[in-house]
C-alpha cells in the first residue's frame, strides 16, 4: 500500500494543484454513473506532465489507470487504487490539407464534426461514438461499417517508460474492438488521421442519417456503456439476447434495454454489482439457449467494495 500523503505531495510537484483531486467520485466521469472513488484523479495539461507522472508511478510502484470519457468502462463499487489520469485538457483538433490531428482527450464526435466542417470525409462513422480519441484508438472503435483502423495514420504515445514514441497504425494491431495499446501499456496522446476531401452536403447527409439511426434505436435517455457485448462470429449479440427474451430483465437498478437488446441501462440507481450480475445472467442465458459465448466489449476494472 502506498503512502497517500507522500503521493499527494509529489503529485503537487508534477501537476498543477487544481488538476489533482483526491478521493474523486468516479460516478461523475462514467457514462453508466457507476463506480467508487479514485485515490487521485489527475488531469494533466501537457505531455510532459503525463511523462513525469508515469515515471513517478514507475519509481514508486503506484498503479495508474487511464480514463477517457468513461463510455466503455464499468468501475467496481470499491473504486480505483492509485492514480487515475484523465486527458480532458488535451483536446486540440486541427487539420492540414487532408490530415486531421487530434489530441487524445478530444471527443471523437468533435473530431468527426470538425472534419465535416473542413470538408474532409472518413470520420463520419464516429459522429455518435461518445468516447475520446484515445479511448477510440484503444478499442478500434467503429460503427456502421467504419472503424478507426480505416483512417488512422499514426499516433504518439507515452510508453510505459514515460517516453514519447510514434506508433504507426499498422503497429497497433487494430482489429475488431481491440488493439495492442493495453498490452504495451501505452498512453495515447495524439492521433493523425488520413481523410479525403468531399462536399460538405455529402458528408452531412451521412452524418444526419447515422445520427437518426442511432437516436431511433439506442436508449440514449438512460446512462449505459453502449453495446455490452462484442458481435459473436456468425451472430448478432442483440438478436441472441432478444430471442432469449431477456429484454426488460432487471437486477437491482440495472435493466436489459427494451429499446436495444445489446444495451444494459442504469435505470434506477444501479450499483456496479447489479450491472455485473445482469451481464453474467445474460451471458449464461444466451449460452444455455444457443450455445454461444458472449464476450464483453465493455471493460470492468477497479476493486470490489469491502
Ligand atoms: C451510448 C453509447 C454508444 C456507443 N456506441 C459505440 C459505437 O457505435 N461504436 C463503438 O466502437 N463504441 C461505442 N460505444 C463505446 C465507447 O464510446 C467507445 O468504446 C469509446 O471508444 C470509448 O472511449 P472512452 O474515451 O469513453 O474510453 P473509456 O471508457 O474511458 O476507456 C476505455 C478504455 O480505453 C482506455 N483509454 C482511454 N483513453 C486512453 C488513452 N488516451 N490512452 C490509452 N488508453 C486509453 C481506458 O484505460 C480503458 O481501458 C458507445 C458507448 C455508449 C455509452
Tab-separated table of C-alpha atoms and ligand atoms in Angstrom:
chain	number	residue	atom	x	y	z
A	1	UNK	CA	0.000	0.000	0.000
A	2	UNK	CA	1.463	3.362	-0.989
A	3	UNK	CA	1.583	6.412	1.238
A	4	UNK	CA	-1.241	8.736	0.160
A	5	UNK	CA	0.158	11.920	1.748
A	6	UNK	CA	3.599	11.391	0.176
A	7	UNK	CA	1.960	10.668	-3.184
A	8	UNK	CA	-0.151	13.820	-2.970
A	9	UNK	CA	2.905	15.945	-2.082
A	10	UNK	CA	4.841	14.530	-5.043
A	11	UNK	CA	1.930	14.945	-7.460
A	12	UNK	CA	1.786	18.624	-6.460
A	13	UNK	CA	5.333	18.961	-7.851
A	14	UNK	CA	4.317	17.334	-11.141
A	15	UNK	CA	0.814	18.610	-11.958
A	16	UNK	CA	-0.972	21.893	-11.163
A	17	UNK	CA	-2.771	21.730	-7.793
A	18	UNK	CA	-6.175	22.495	-9.339
A	19	UNK	CA	-5.766	19.432	-11.568
A	20	UNK	CA	-5.334	16.945	-8.719
A	21	UNK	CA	-8.461	15.653	-6.991
A	22	UNK	CA	-8.014	13.197	-4.117
A	23	UNK	CA	-10.904	10.794	-3.394
A	24	UNK	CA	-12.742	11.754	-6.577
A	25	UNK	CA	-16.126	10.089	-7.087
A	26	UNK	CA	-15.776	8.311	-10.441
A	27	UNK	CA	-19.526	8.163	-10.981
A	28	UNK	CA	-19.186	11.759	-12.194
A	29	UNK	CA	-16.914	10.606	-15.022
A	30	UNK	CA	-18.651	7.471	-16.258
A	31	UNK	CA	-21.480	7.072	-18.728
A	32	UNK	CA	-23.037	4.366	-16.546
A	33	UNK	CA	-22.903	6.692	-13.487
A	34	UNK	CA	-21.499	3.707	-11.558
A	35	UNK	CA	-18.326	3.137	-9.589
A	36	UNK	CA	-16.435	4.077	-6.438
A	37	UNK	CA	-13.705	6.632	-5.832
A	38	UNK	CA	-10.198	7.147	-7.215
A	39	UNK	CA	-7.406	7.759	-4.693
A	40	UNK	CA	-6.160	10.528	-7.028
A	41	UNK	CA	-7.846	11.850	-10.157
A	42	UNK	CA	-5.484	13.992	-12.190
A	43	UNK	CA	-5.977	15.967	-15.385
A	44	UNK	CA	-2.572	16.889	-16.886
A	45	UNK	CA	-2.345	19.859	-19.256
A	46	UNK	CA	0.877	18.926	-21.098
A	47	UNK	CA	2.512	15.789	-22.495
A	48	UNK	CA	5.480	16.471	-20.214
A	49	UNK	CA	3.250	16.256	-17.134
A	50	UNK	CA	1.994	12.847	-18.305
A	51	UNK	CA	5.575	11.651	-18.761
A	52	UNK	CA	6.543	12.819	-15.285
A	53	UNK	CA	3.550	11.088	-13.682
A	54	UNK	CA	4.333	7.804	-15.494
A	55	UNK	CA	7.979	7.957	-14.381
A	56	UNK	CA	6.943	8.760	-10.813
A	57	UNK	CA	4.421	5.922	-10.655
A	58	UNK	CA	7.072	3.507	-12.014
A	59	UNK	CA	9.641	4.619	-9.441
A	60	UNK	CA	7.208	4.402	-6.520
A	61	UNK	CA	5.285	1.388	-7.838
A	62	UNK	CA	1.945	3.206	-7.704
A	63	UNK	CA	-0.667	1.899	-10.154
A	64	UNK	CA	-2.178	4.295	-12.680
A	65	UNK	CA	-5.252	3.936	-14.854
A	66	UNK	CA	-6.271	5.897	-17.931
A	67	UNK	CA	-9.839	7.152	-18.005
A	68	UNK	CA	-11.185	8.659	-21.220
A	69	UNK	CA	-14.825	9.688	-21.450
A	70	UNK	CA	-15.866	6.638	-19.404
A	71	UNK	CA	-18.180	5.356	-22.139
A	72	UNK	CA	-16.789	1.829	-22.390
A	73	UNK	CA	-15.973	1.161	-18.763
A	74	UNK	CA	-17.624	-0.240	-15.690
A	75	UNK	CA	-15.792	0.610	-12.487
A	76	UNK	CA	-16.485	-1.551	-9.441
A	77	UNK	CA	-18.101	-0.033	-6.355
A	78	UNK	CA	-14.780	-0.066	-4.403
A	79	UNK	CA	-13.224	2.340	-6.928
A	80	UNK	CA	-9.645	2.503	-8.204
A	81	UNK	CA	-6.463	2.495	-6.133
A	82	UNK	CA	-3.598	4.736	-7.154
A	83	UNK	CA	-3.719	7.438	-9.821
A	84	UNK	CA	-6.451	7.873	-12.429
A	85	UNK	CA	-5.268	10.001	-15.370
A	86	UNK	CA	-7.818	11.832	-17.496
A	87	UNK	CA	-6.708	13.857	-20.531
A	88	UNK	CA	-9.719	16.173	-20.886
A	89	UNK	CA	-7.478	19.279	-21.038
A	90	UNK	CA	-5.583	17.882	-24.031
A	91	UNK	CA	-8.336	18.240	-26.598
A	92	UNK	CA	-6.997	20.278	-29.550
A	93	UNK	CA	-8.135	19.308	-33.044
A	94	UNK	CA	-6.608	20.732	-36.224
A	95	UNK	CA	-6.335	19.909	-39.908
A	96	UNK	CA	-3.654	20.359	-42.502
A	97	UNK	CA	-4.500	19.512	-46.091
A	98	UNK	CA	-6.099	16.046	-45.881
A	99	UNK	CA	-4.960	15.093	-42.398
A	100	UNK	CA	-6.680	15.681	-39.085
A	101	UNK	CA	-4.623	15.758	-35.897
A	102	UNK	CA	-6.427	15.332	-32.570
A	103	UNK	CA	-5.101	15.245	-29.041
A	104	UNK	CA	-6.308	12.142	-27.283
A	105	UNK	CA	-8.574	13.899	-24.779
A	106	UNK	CA	-10.705	15.359	-27.606
A	107	UNK	CA	-14.037	13.656	-28.160
A	108	UNK	CA	-14.077	11.540	-31.322
A	109	UNK	CA	-17.524	13.086	-32.041
A	110	UNK	CA	-15.874	16.531	-32.111
A	111	UNK	CA	-13.106	15.247	-34.402
A	112	UNK	CA	-15.797	13.850	-36.721
A	113	UNK	CA	-17.756	17.134	-36.774
A	114	UNK	CA	-14.580	19.211	-37.208
A	115	UNK	CA	-13.619	17.052	-40.207
A	116	UNK	CA	-17.058	17.711	-41.699
A	117	UNK	CA	-16.638	21.487	-41.257
A	118	UNK	CA	-13.268	21.226	-43.015
A	119	UNK	CA	-14.927	19.211	-45.802
A	120	UNK	CA	-12.932	16.087	-45.045
A	121	UNK	CA	-14.549	12.659	-45.268
A	122	UNK	CA	-13.667	9.424	-43.415
A	123	UNK	CA	-14.690	10.038	-39.804
A	124	UNK	CA	-18.461	10.151	-40.398
A	125	UNK	CA	-18.874	6.705	-38.755
A	126	UNK	CA	-17.662	8.218	-35.460
A	127	UNK	CA	-20.199	11.071	-35.322
A	128	UNK	CA	-22.136	9.413	-32.470
A	129	UNK	CA	-19.465	7.439	-30.583
A	130	UNK	CA	-19.279	9.156	-27.185
A	131	UNK	CA	-15.616	8.373	-26.378
A	132	UNK	CA	-12.357	10.280	-26.581
A	133	UNK	CA	-9.837	9.904	-29.392
A	134	UNK	CA	-7.595	7.913	-27.007
A	135	UNK	CA	-10.434	5.586	-25.992
A	136	UNK	CA	-11.428	5.134	-29.642
A	137	UNK	CA	-7.900	4.037	-30.625
A	138	UNK	CA	-7.644	1.749	-27.590
A	139	UNK	CA	-10.527	-0.390	-28.804
A	140	UNK	CA	-10.543	0.440	-32.521
A	141	UNK	CA	-13.993	1.962	-32.152
A	142	UNK	CA	-16.299	1.606	-35.089
A	143	UNK	CA	-19.880	1.841	-36.250
A	144	UNK	CA	-21.982	1.426	-39.372
A	145	UNK	CA	-19.205	-0.163	-41.420
A	146	UNK	CA	-16.372	2.233	-40.461
A	147	UNK	CA	-13.650	1.906	-37.845
A	148	UNK	CA	-10.562	3.749	-36.602
A	149	UNK	CA	-8.313	1.308	-38.473
A	150	UNK	CA	-9.652	2.636	-41.821
A	151	UNK	CA	-8.453	6.206	-41.235
A	152	UNK	CA	-5.684	6.245	-38.605
A	153	UNK	CA	-2.226	7.058	-39.979
A	154	UNK	CA	-0.191	7.132	-36.756
A	155	UNK	CA	-0.345	8.040	-33.083
A	156	UNK	CA	2.017	9.419	-30.494
A	157	UNK	CA	2.005	7.628	-27.169
A	158	UNK	CA	3.717	7.941	-23.809
A	159	UNK	CA	5.110	4.442	-23.396
A	160	UNK	CA	5.467	2.522	-20.138
A	161	UNK	CA	8.903	4.079	-19.534
A	162	UNK	CA	7.487	7.575	-19.836
A	163	UNK	CA	8.999	8.249	-23.295
A	164	UNK	CA	7.087	9.754	-26.230
A	165	UNK	CA	7.059	7.282	-29.113
A	166	UNK	CA	5.454	7.342	-32.568
A	167	UNK	CA	3.381	4.268	-33.446
A	168	UNK	CA	2.176	3.695	-36.998
A	169	UNK	CA	-1.419	2.475	-37.274
A	170	UNK	CA	-0.045	-0.769	-38.709
A	171	UNK	CA	1.936	-1.324	-35.491
A	172	UNK	CA	-1.135	-1.125	-33.223
A	173	UNK	CA	-2.731	-4.484	-34.165
A	174	UNK	CA	-6.068	-2.744	-34.684
A	175	UNK	CA	-8.793	-5.365	-35.067
A	176	UNK	CA	-12.457	-5.787	-34.173
A	177	UNK	CA	-12.788	-3.716	-30.954
A	178	UNK	CA	-9.195	-4.363	-29.943
A	179	UNK	CA	-5.594	-3.107	-30.237
A	180	UNK	CA	-2.249	-3.798	-28.569
A	181	UNK	CA	-2.349	-0.471	-26.674
A	182	UNK	CA	-3.209	-2.154	-23.319
A	183	UNK	CA	-0.593	-4.902	-23.804
A	184	UNK	CA	2.105	-2.317	-24.461
A	185	UNK	CA	0.957	-0.119	-21.573
A	186	UNK	CA	0.832	2.898	-23.903
A	187	UNK	CA	-0.976	6.151	-23.174
A	188	UNK	CA	-2.229	7.614	-26.458
A	189	UNK	CA	-1.589	11.354	-26.504
A	190	UNK	CA	-2.237	12.312	-30.125
A	191	UNK	CA	-3.579	10.757	-33.324
A	192	UNK	CA	-3.255	11.671	-37.000
A	193	UNK	CA	-5.961	10.567	-39.421
A	194	UNK	CA	-5.824	10.427	-43.226
A	195	UNK	CA	-9.066	11.774	-44.681
A	196	UNK	CA	-10.363	12.597	-48.159
A	197	UNK	CA	-11.761	15.891	-49.489
A	198	UNK	CA	-15.517	15.739	-50.105
A	199	UNK	CA	-18.543	18.010	-50.458
A	200	UNK	CA	-19.950	19.303	-47.157
A	201	UNK	CA	-23.516	18.322	-48.155
A	202	UNK	CA	-22.450	14.730	-48.879
A	203	UNK	CA	-20.677	14.348	-45.533
A	204	UNK	CA	-23.595	15.965	-43.694
A	205	UNK	CA	-26.124	13.627	-45.345
A	206	UNK	CA	-24.197	10.604	-43.981
A	207	UNK	CA	-23.829	12.172	-40.508
A	208	UNK	CA	-27.553	13.025	-40.378
A	209	UNK	CA	-28.521	9.510	-41.463
A	210	UNK	CA	-26.273	7.832	-38.863
A	211	UNK	CA	-27.480	10.210	-36.137
A	212	UNK	CA	-31.089	9.366	-36.951
A	213	UNK	CA	-30.351	5.620	-36.864
A	214	UNK	CA	-28.564	5.925	-33.512
A	215	UNK	CA	-31.192	8.123	-31.859
A	216	UNK	CA	-34.088	5.958	-33.005
A	217	UNK	CA	-32.513	2.622	-31.995
A	218	UNK	CA	-30.451	3.316	-28.849
A	219	UNK	CA	-31.736	4.124	-25.325
A	220	UNK	CA	-29.704	7.339	-25.148
A	221	UNK	CA	-32.042	8.754	-22.492
A	222	UNK	CA	-30.521	6.389	-19.856
A	223	UNK	CA	-26.957	6.006	-18.537
A	224	UNK	CA	-25.274	2.991	-20.176
A	225	UNK	CA	-21.972	1.818	-21.615
A	226	UNK	CA	-23.275	1.259	-25.130
A	227	UNK	CA	-23.200	-2.268	-26.545
A	228	UNK	CA	-22.104	-4.532	-23.712
A	229	UNK	CA	-21.013	-7.467	-25.881
A	230	UNK	CA	-18.923	-7.952	-28.998
A	231	UNK	CA	-20.550	-9.408	-32.095
A	232	UNK	CA	-20.001	-13.190	-31.870
A	233	UNK	CA	-18.840	-14.690	-35.216
A	234	UNK	CA	-21.906	-15.542	-37.281
A	235	UNK	CA	-24.428	-13.935	-34.907
A	236	UNK	CA	-25.634	-10.583	-33.575
A	237	UNK	CA	-25.436	-10.204	-29.793
A	238	UNK	CA	-28.624	-8.085	-29.674
A	239	UNK	CA	-30.638	-10.666	-31.623
A	240	UNK	CA	-29.473	-13.542	-29.377
A	241	UNK	CA	-30.449	-11.519	-26.287
A	242	UNK	CA	-33.793	-10.571	-27.808
A	243	UNK	CA	-34.516	-14.196	-28.794
A	244	UNK	CA	-33.643	-15.233	-25.233
A	245	UNK	CA	-36.490	-12.936	-24.114
A	246	UNK	CA	-34.149	-11.033	-21.837
A	247	UNK	CA	-35.256	-7.501	-22.716
A	248	UNK	CA	-36.728	-5.800	-19.673
A	249	UNK	CA	-34.989	-8.236	-17.260
A	250	UNK	CA	-33.513	-6.380	-14.332
A	251	UNK	CA	-31.268	-6.946	-11.353
A	252	UNK	CA	-31.488	-4.123	-8.838
A	253	UNK	CA	-31.471	-0.888	-10.843
A	254	UNK	CA	-29.821	-2.385	-13.964
A	255	UNK	CA	-32.021	-3.458	-16.878
A	256	UNK	CA	-31.596	-5.050	-20.306
A	257	UNK	CA	-32.909	-2.253	-22.536
A	258	UNK	CA	-36.288	-2.823	-24.161
A	259	UNK	CA	-35.222	-0.456	-26.971
A	260	UNK	CA	-31.875	-2.122	-27.881
A	261	UNK	CA	-31.201	-5.614	-26.524
A	262	UNK	CA	-27.420	-5.109	-26.711
A	263	UNK	CA	-27.558	-2.292	-24.141
A	264	UNK	CA	-27.830	-2.623	-20.355
A	265	UNK	CA	-29.071	0.610	-18.815
A	266	UNK	CA	-28.716	2.073	-15.343
A	267	UNK	CA	-32.451	2.554	-14.955
A	268	UNK	CA	-32.769	3.247	-11.271
A	269	UNK	CA	-29.660	3.875	-9.154
A	270	UNK	CA	-27.988	0.571	-10.033
A	271	UNK	CA	-24.772	-0.487	-8.318
A	272	UNK	CA	-21.878	-1.966	-10.249
A	273	UNK	CA	-22.703	-5.277	-8.587
A	274	UNK	CA	-26.234	-5.157	-10.112
A	275	UNK	CA	-24.739	-4.350	-13.509
A	276	UNK	CA	-22.145	-7.119	-13.461
A	277	UNK	CA	-24.675	-9.684	-12.164
A	278	UNK	CA	-27.011	-8.799	-15.031
A	279	UNK	CA	-24.194	-9.082	-17.600
A	280	UNK	CA	-23.362	-12.556	-16.257
A	281	UNK	CA	-27.040	-13.565	-16.258
A	282	UNK	CA	-27.340	-12.538	-19.923
A	283	UNK	CA	-24.162	-14.443	-20.838
A	284	UNK	CA	-25.358	-17.601	-19.060
A	285	UNK	CA	-28.876	-17.464	-20.508
A	286	UNK	CA	-27.630	-16.997	-24.085
A	287	UNK	CA	-25.105	-19.802	-23.620
A	288	UNK	CA	-27.762	-22.185	-22.248
A	289	UNK	CA	-30.217	-21.354	-25.028
A	290	UNK	CA	-27.973	-21.031	-28.091
A	291	UNK	CA	-24.575	-22.405	-27.016
A	292	UNK	CA	-22.956	-19.053	-27.890
A	293	UNK	CA	-20.434	-17.363	-25.560
A	294	UNK	CA	-20.974	-13.605	-25.452
A	295	UNK	CA	-17.662	-11.811	-24.976
A	296	UNK	CA	-17.800	-8.467	-23.219
A	297	UNK	CA	-16.904	-5.355	-25.240
A	298	UNK	CA	-17.093	-3.190	-22.129
A	299	UNK	CA	-14.158	-3.315	-19.684
A	300	UNK	CA	-14.710	-3.920	-15.969
A	301	UNK	CA	-12.000	-2.534	-13.685
A	302	UNK	CA	-11.475	-1.489	-10.075
A	303	UNK	CA	-11.885	-3.018	-6.644
A	304	UNK	CA	-14.853	-4.737	-5.012
A	305	UNK	CA	-16.404	-2.787	-2.142
A	306	UNK	CA	-15.163	-4.002	1.251
B	1	LIG	C1	-24.445	5.327	-25.889
B	1	LIG	C2	-23.160	4.696	-26.337
B	1	LIG	C3	-22.957	4.377	-27.667
B	1	LIG	C4	-21.751	3.787	-28.078
B	1	LIG	N1	-21.592	3.489	-29.414
B	1	LIG	C5	-20.423	2.927	-29.824
B	1	LIG	C6	-20.225	2.605	-31.214
B	1	LIG	O1	-21.077	2.822	-32.069
B	1	LIG	N2	-19.045	2.054	-31.571
B	1	LIG	C7	-18.046	1.797	-30.678
B	1	LIG	O2	-16.991	1.314	-31.063
B	1	LIG	N3	-18.218	2.091	-29.357
B	1	LIG	C8	-19.369	2.642	-28.922
B	1	LIG	N4	-19.535	2.941	-27.590
B	1	LIG	C9	-18.482	2.613	-26.634
B	1	LIG	C10	-17.461	3.738	-26.400
B	1	LIG	O3	-17.980	5.004	-26.705
B	1	LIG	C11	-16.187	3.514	-27.184
B	1	LIG	O4	-15.623	2.278	-26.817
B	1	LIG	C12	-15.138	4.597	-26.951
B	1	LIG	O5	-14.083	4.402	-27.851
B	1	LIG	C13	-14.580	4.588	-25.519
B	1	LIG	O6	-13.816	5.770	-25.341
B	1	LIG	P1	-13.705	6.456	-23.900
B	1	LIG	O7	-12.860	7.670	-24.048
B	1	LIG	O8	-15.052	6.668	-23.319
B	1	LIG	O9	-12.900	5.344	-23.118
B	1	LIG	P2	-13.106	4.868	-21.606
B	1	LIG	O10	-14.416	4.172	-21.489
B	1	LIG	O11	-12.837	5.983	-20.682
B	1	LIG	O12	-11.933	3.819	-21.515
B	1	LIG	C14	-11.966	2.631	-22.280
B	1	LIG	C15	-10.544	2.035	-22.266
B	1	LIG	O13	-9.696	2.891	-23.027
B	1	LIG	C16	-8.542	3.226	-22.257
B	1	LIG	N5	-8.110	4.564	-22.638
B	1	LIG	C17	-8.855	5.705	-22.625
B	1	LIG	N6	-8.104	6.745	-23.063
B	1	LIG	C18	-6.873	6.249	-23.333
B	1	LIG	C19	-5.653	6.821	-23.795
B	1	LIG	N7	-5.537	8.128	-24.059
B	1	LIG	N8	-4.583	6.007	-23.957
B	1	LIG	C20	-4.656	4.689	-23.673
B	1	LIG	N9	-5.778	4.086	-23.219
B	1	LIG	C21	-6.874	4.856	-23.064
B	1	LIG	C22	-9.013	3.148	-20.809
B	1	LIG	O14	-7.928	2.899	-19.933
B	1	LIG	C23	-9.973	1.973	-20.858
B	1	LIG	O15	-9.290	0.763	-20.702
B	1	LIG	C24	-20.729	3.530	-27.145
B	1	LIG	C25	-20.925	3.873	-25.793
B	1	LIG	C26	-22.127	4.449	-25.385
B	1	LIG	C27	-22.308	4.822	-23.944
